[in-house]
PDB file of C-alpha atoms in Angstrom:
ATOM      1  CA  UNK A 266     -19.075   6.874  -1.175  1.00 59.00           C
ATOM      2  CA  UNK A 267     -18.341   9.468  -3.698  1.00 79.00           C
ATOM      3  CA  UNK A 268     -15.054   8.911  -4.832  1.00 87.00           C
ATOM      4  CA  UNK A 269     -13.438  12.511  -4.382  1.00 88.00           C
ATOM      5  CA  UNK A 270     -14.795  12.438  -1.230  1.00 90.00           C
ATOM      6  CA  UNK A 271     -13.267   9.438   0.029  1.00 91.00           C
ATOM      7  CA  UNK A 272      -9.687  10.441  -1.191  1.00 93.00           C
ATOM      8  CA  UNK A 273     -10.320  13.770   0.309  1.00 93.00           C
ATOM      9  CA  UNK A 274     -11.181  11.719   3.836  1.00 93.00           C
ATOM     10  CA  UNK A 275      -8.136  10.040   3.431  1.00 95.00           C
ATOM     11  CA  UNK A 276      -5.644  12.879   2.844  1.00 93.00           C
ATOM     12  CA  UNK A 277      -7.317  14.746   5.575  1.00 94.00           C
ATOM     13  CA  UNK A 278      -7.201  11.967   8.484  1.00 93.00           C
ATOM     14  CA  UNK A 279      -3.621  10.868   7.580  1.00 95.00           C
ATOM     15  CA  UNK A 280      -2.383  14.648   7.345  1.00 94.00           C
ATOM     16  CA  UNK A 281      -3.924  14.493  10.816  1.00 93.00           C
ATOM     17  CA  UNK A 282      -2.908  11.764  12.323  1.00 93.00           C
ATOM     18  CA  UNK A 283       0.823  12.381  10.753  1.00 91.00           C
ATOM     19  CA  UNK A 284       2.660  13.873  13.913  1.00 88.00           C
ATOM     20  CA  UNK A 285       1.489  10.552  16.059  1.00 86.00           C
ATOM     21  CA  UNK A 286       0.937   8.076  13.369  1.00 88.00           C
ATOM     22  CA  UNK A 287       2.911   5.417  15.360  1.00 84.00           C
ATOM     23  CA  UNK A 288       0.511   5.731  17.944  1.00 82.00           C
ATOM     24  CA  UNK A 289      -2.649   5.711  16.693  1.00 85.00           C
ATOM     25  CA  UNK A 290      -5.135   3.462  15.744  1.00 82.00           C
ATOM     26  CA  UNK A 291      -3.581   2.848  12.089  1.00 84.00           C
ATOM     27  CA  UNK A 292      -0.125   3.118  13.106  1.00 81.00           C
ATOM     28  CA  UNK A 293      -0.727   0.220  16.165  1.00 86.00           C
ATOM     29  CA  UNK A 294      -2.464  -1.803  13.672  1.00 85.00           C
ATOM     30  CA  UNK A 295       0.138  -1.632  10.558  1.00 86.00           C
ATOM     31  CA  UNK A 296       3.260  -2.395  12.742  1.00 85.00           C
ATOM     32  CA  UNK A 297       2.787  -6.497  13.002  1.00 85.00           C
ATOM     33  CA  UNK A 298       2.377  -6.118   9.251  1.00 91.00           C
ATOM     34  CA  UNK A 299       6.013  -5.129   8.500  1.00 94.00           C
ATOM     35  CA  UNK A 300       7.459  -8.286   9.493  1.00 94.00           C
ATOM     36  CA  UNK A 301       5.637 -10.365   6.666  1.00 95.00           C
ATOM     37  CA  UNK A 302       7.057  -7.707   4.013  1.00 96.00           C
ATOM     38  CA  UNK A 303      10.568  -8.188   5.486  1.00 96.00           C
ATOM     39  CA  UNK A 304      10.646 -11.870   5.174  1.00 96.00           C
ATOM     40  CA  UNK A 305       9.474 -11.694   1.596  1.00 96.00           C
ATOM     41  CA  UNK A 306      12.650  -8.852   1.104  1.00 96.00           C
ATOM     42  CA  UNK A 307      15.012 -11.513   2.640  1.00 93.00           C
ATOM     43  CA  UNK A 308      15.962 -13.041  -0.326  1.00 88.00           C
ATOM     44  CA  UNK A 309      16.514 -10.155  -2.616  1.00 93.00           C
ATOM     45  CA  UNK A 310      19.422  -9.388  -3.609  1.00 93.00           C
ATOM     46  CA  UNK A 311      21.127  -6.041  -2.173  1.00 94.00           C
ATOM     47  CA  UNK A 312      20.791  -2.808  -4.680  1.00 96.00           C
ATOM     48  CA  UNK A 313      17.156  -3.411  -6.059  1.00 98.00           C
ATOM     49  CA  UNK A 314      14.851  -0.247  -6.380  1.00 98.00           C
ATOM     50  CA  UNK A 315      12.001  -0.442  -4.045  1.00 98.00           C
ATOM     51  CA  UNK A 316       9.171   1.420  -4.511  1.00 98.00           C
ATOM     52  CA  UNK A 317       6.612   2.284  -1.410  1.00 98.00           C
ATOM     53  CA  UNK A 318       3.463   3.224  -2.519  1.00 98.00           C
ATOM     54  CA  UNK A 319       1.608   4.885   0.642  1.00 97.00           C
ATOM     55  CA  UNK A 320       4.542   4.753   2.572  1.00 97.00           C
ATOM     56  CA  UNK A 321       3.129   7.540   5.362  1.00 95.00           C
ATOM     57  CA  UNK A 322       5.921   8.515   7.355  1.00 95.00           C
ATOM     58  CA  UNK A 323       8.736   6.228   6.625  1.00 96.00           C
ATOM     59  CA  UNK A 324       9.028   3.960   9.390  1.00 95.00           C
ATOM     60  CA  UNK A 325       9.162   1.207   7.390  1.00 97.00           C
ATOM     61  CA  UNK A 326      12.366   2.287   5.529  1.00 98.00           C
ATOM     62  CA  UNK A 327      13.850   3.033   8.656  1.00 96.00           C
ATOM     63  CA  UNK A 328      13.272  -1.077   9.342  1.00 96.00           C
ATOM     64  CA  UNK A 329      15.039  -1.952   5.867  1.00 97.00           C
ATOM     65  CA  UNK A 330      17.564   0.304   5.495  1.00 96.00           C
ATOM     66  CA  UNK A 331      20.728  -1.979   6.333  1.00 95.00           C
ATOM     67  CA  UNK A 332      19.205  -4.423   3.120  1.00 95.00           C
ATOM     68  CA  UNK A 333      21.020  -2.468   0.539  1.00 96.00           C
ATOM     69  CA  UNK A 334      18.381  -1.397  -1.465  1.00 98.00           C
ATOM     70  CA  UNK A 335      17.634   1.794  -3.259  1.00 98.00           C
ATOM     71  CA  UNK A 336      14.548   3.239  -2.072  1.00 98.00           C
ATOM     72  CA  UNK A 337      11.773   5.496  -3.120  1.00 98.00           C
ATOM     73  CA  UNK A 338       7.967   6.362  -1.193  1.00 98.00           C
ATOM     74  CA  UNK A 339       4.813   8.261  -2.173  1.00 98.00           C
ATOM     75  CA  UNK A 340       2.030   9.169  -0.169  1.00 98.00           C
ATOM     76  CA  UNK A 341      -1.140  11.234  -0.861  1.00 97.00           C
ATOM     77  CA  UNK A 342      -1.146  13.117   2.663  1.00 97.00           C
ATOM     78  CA  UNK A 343       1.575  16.534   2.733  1.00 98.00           C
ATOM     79  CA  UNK A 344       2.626  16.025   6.245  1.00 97.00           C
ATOM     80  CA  UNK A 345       2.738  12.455   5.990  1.00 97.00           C
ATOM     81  CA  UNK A 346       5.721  13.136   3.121  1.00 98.00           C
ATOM     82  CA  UNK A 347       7.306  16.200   5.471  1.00 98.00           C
ATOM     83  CA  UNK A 348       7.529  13.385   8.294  1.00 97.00           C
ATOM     84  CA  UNK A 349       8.677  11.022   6.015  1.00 97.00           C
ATOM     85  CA  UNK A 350      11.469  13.090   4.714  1.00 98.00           C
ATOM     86  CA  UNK A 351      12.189  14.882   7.447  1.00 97.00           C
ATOM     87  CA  UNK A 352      13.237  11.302   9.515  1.00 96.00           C
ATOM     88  CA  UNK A 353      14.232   9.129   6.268  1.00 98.00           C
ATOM     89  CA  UNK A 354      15.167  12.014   3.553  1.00 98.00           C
ATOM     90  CA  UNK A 355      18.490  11.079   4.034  1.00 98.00           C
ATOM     91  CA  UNK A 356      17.810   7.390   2.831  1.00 98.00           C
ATOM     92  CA  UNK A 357      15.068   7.130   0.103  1.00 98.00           C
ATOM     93  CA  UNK A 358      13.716   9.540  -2.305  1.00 98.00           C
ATOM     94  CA  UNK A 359      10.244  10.226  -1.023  1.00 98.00           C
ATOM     95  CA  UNK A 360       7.847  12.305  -3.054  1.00 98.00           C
ATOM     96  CA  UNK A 361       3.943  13.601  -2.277  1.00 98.00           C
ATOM     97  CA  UNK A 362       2.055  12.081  -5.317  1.00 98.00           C
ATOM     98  CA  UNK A 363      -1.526  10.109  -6.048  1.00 97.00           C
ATOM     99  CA  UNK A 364      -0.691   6.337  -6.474  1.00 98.00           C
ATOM    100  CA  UNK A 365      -2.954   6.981  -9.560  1.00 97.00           C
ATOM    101  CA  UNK A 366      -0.428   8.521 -11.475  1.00 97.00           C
ATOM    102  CA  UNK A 367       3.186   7.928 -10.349  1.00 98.00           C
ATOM    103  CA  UNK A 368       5.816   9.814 -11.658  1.00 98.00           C
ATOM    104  CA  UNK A 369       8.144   7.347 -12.518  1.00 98.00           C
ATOM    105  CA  UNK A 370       9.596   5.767 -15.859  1.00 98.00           C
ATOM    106  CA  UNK A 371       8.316   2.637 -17.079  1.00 98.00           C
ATOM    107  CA  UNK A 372       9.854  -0.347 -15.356  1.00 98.00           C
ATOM    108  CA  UNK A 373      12.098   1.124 -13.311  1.00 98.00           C
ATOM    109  CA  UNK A 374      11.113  -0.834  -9.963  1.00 98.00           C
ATOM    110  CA  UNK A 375      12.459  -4.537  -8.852  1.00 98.00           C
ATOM    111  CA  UNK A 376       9.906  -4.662  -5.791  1.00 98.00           C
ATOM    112  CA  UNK A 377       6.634  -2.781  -5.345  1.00 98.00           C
ATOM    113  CA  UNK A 378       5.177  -2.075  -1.582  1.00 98.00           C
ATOM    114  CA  UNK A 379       1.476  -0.999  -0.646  1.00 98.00           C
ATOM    115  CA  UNK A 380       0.691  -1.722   3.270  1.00 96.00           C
ATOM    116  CA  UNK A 381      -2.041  -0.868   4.553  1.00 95.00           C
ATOM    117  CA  UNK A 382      -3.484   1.812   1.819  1.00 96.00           C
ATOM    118  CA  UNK A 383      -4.833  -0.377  -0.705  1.00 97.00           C
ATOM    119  CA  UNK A 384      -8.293   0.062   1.362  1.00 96.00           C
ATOM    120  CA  UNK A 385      -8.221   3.551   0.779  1.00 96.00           C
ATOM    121  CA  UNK A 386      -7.773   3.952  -3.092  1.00 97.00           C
ATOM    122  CA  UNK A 387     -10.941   4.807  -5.042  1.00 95.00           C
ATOM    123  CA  UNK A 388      -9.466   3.365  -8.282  1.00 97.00           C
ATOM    124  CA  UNK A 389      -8.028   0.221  -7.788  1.00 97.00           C
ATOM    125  CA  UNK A 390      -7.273  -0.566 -11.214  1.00 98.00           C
ATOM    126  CA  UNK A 391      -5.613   2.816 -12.131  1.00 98.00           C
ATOM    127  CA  UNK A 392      -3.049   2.178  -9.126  1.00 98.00           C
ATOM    128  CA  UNK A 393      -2.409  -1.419 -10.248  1.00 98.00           C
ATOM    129  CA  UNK A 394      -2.212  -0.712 -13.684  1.00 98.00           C
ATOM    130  CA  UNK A 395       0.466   2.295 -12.532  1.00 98.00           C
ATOM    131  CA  UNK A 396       1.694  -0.180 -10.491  1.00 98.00           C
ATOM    132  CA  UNK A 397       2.467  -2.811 -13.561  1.00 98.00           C
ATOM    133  CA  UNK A 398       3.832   0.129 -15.794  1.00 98.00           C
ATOM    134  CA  UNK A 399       6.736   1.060 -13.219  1.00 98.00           C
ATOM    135  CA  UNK A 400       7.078  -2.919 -12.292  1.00 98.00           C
ATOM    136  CA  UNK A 401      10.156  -4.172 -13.822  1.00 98.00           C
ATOM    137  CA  UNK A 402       9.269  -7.292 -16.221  1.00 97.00           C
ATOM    138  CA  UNK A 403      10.708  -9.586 -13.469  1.00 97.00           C
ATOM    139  CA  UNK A 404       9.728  -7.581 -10.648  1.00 98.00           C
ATOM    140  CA  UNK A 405       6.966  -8.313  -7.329  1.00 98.00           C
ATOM    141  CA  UNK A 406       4.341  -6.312  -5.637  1.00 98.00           C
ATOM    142  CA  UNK A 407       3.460  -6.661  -2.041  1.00 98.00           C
ATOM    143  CA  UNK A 408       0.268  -5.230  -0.944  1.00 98.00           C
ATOM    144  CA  UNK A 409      -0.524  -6.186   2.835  1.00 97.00           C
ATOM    145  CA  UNK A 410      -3.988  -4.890   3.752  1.00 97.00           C
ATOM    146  CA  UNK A 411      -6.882  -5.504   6.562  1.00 96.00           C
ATOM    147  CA  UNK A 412      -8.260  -9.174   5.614  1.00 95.00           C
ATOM    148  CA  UNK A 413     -11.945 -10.338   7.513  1.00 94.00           C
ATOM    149  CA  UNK A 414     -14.036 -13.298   5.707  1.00 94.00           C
ATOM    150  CA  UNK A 415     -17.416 -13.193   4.236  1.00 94.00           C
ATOM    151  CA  UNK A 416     -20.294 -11.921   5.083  1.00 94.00           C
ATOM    152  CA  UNK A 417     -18.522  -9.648   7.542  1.00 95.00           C
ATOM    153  CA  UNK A 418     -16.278  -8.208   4.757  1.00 96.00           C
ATOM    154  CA  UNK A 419     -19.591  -7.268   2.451  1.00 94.00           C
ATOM    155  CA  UNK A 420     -20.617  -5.587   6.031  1.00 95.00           C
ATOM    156  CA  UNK A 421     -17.517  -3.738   6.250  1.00 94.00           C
ATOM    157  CA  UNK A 422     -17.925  -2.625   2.500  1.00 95.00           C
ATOM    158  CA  UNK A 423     -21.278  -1.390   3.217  1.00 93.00           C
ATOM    159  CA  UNK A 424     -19.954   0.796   5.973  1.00 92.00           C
ATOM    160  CA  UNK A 425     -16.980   2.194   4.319  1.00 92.00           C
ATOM    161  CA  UNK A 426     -19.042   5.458   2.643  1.00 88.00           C
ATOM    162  CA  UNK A 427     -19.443   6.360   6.623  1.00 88.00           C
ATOM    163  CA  UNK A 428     -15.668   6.006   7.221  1.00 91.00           C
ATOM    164  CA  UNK A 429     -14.345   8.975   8.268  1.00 89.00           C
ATOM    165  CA  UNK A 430     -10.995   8.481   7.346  1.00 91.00           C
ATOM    166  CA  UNK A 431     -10.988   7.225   3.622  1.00 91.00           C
ATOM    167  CA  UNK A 432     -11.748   3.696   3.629  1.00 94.00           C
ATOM    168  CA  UNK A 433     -13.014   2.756   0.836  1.00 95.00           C
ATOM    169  CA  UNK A 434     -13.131  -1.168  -0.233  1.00 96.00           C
ATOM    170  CA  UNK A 435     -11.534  -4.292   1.910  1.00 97.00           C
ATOM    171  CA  UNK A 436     -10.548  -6.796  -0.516  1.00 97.00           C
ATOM    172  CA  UNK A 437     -10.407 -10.790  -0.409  1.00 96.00           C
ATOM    173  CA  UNK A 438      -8.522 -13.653  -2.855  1.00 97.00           C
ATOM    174  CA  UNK A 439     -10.948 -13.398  -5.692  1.00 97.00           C
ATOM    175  CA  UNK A 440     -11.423 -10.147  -6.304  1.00 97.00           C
ATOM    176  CA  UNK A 441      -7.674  -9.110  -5.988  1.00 98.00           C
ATOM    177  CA  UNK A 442      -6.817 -11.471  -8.358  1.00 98.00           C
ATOM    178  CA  UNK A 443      -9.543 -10.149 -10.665  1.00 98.00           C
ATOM    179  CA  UNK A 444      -8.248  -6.763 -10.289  1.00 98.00           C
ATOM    180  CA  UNK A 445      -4.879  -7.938 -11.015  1.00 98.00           C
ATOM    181  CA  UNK A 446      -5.242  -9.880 -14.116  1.00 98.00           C
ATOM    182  CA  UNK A 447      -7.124  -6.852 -15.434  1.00 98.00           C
ATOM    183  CA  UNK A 448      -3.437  -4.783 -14.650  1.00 98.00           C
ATOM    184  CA  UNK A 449      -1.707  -7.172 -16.207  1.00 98.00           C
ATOM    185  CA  UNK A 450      -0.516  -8.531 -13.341  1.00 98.00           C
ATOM    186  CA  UNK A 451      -0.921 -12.462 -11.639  1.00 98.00           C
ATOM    187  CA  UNK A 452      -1.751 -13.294  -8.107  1.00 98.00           C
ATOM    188  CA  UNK A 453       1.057 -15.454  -6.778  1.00 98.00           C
ATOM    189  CA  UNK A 454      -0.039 -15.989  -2.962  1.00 98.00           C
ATOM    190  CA  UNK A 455      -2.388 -14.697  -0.693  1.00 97.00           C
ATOM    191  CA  UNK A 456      -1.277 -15.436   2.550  1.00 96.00           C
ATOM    192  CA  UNK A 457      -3.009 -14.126   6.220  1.00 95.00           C
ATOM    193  CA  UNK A 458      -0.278 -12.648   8.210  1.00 95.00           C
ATOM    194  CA  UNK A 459      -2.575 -12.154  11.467  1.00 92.00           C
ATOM    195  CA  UNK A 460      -6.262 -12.319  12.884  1.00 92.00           C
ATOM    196  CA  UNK A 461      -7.415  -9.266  10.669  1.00 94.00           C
ATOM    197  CA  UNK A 462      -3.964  -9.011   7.758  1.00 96.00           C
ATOM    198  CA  UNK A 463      -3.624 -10.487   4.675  1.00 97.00           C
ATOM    199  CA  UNK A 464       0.013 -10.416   2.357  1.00 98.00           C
ATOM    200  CA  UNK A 465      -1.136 -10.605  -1.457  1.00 98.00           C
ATOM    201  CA  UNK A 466       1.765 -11.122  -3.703  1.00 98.00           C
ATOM    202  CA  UNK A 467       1.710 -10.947  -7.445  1.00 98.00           C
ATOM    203  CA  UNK A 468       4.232 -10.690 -10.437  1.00 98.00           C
ATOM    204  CA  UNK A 469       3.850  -8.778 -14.008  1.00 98.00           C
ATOM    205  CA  UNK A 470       1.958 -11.256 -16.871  1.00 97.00           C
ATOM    206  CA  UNK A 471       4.776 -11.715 -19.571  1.00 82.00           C
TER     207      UNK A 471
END
C-alpha cells in the first residue's frame, strides 16, 4: 500500500472511531495489553518523563496516573488528541503530531510507550530513530503490538494494502530487532502477552 495512503487510512478510521474507541474493535482488543506495560512501569521510580507515542484517547494515562510520573502523548488522529485532552489534559501534556517527527528535545524521555500503533506506521525506522533521539541514554521503549506466527503473519502482510483502517506491517522477533539496531537501539525481550499480543522491549546502544 502506498504509503500516504495508509497514514491517511489511519488518521481517518481513528478520527472515526475516536468518540467510542473503548468500544470498538481496536479499543476491545488493546485493553488486555495495558496490563503488560504496567508491570514493566512497576519498578520505575516515581517522577520519570513518559512519553506515549499513539496514545489515542488517553485511557491509558488515566490507568497510571497515581505512579508519579510526568507524562506526555501524541497521536496522528485530531479527535483522538481532543478526547485525549479533553479527559486527561489535566494530567499529561498531550499534543497532535506524526511519530515521524516528534517535537521534543533530544533525550528528554526516561520511558518510551507505543501500543498498539506500531502496525500502522509507514516508516518504521524514522519513528524508531525519533524514538532513540528523545530516549534518554538510560532510558526503555515499550512497543506492545498484534503478534501471529509465520506463515500467517506474511498472510496478514499481504492483506494489509486492503486494510481499511491503516494497517500497514505486523512485525515478529527478527525483524524488530533488525529495525532496532538500525535506530540505534537493542532488543532486550520479546515477550507474548496474549493469544494474538506481543511486548517488545529495547534500550538505546551506548
Amino acid at each position: 500500500m502506498n504509503e500516504k495512503i495508509a497514514k491517511e487510512r489511519t488518521r481517518k478510521h481513528f478520527n472515526e472511531t475516536a468518540d467510542n474507541y473503548v468500544n470498538s474493535n481496536d479499543g476491545r482488543f488493546v485493553q488486555p495489553m495495558y496490563t503488560a506495560l504496567i508491570a514493566e512501569l512497576e519498578h520505575i521510580d516515581p517522577g520519570k518523563k513518559l512519553l506515549d507515542i499513539g496514545c489515542g484517547n488517553g485511557d491509558f494515562f488515566g490507568l497510571i496516573k497515581e505512579k508519579g510520573f510526568e507524562l506526555y502523548g501524541i497521536d496522528l488522529a485530531e479527535n483522538m488528541v481532543k478526547a485525549a485532552q479533553n479527559k486527561y489534559g489535566d494530567i499529561a501534556d498531550i499534543l497532535l503530531s506524526d511519530a515521524e517527527k516528534l517535537p521534543f528535545p533530544d533525550k528528554m524521555f526516561d520511558i518510551v510507550i507505543c501500543n498498539a500503533s506500531f502496525h500502522h506506521y509507514t516508516s518504521p525506522l524514522a519513528v524508531l530513530s525519533q524514538t532513540r533521539r528523545v530516549l534518554k541514554d538510560n532510558g526503555t521503549l515499550l512497543i506492545g503490538d498484534p503478534w501471529m506466527p509465520q506463515p500467517v503473519r506474511g498472510l496478514m502482510n499481504y492483506f494489509t494494502k486492503y486494510s481499511n483502517e491503516g494497517d500497514y506491517h505486523y512485525y515478529g522477533k527478527n525483524e524488530m530487532r533488525t529495525l532496532m539496531r538500525k535506530s540505534g537501539l537493542e532488543l532486550t525481550e520479546a515477550k507474548r502477552t496474549g493469544k494474538h499480543t506481543i511486548l517488545f522491549k529495547a534500550i538505546p546502544i551506548a
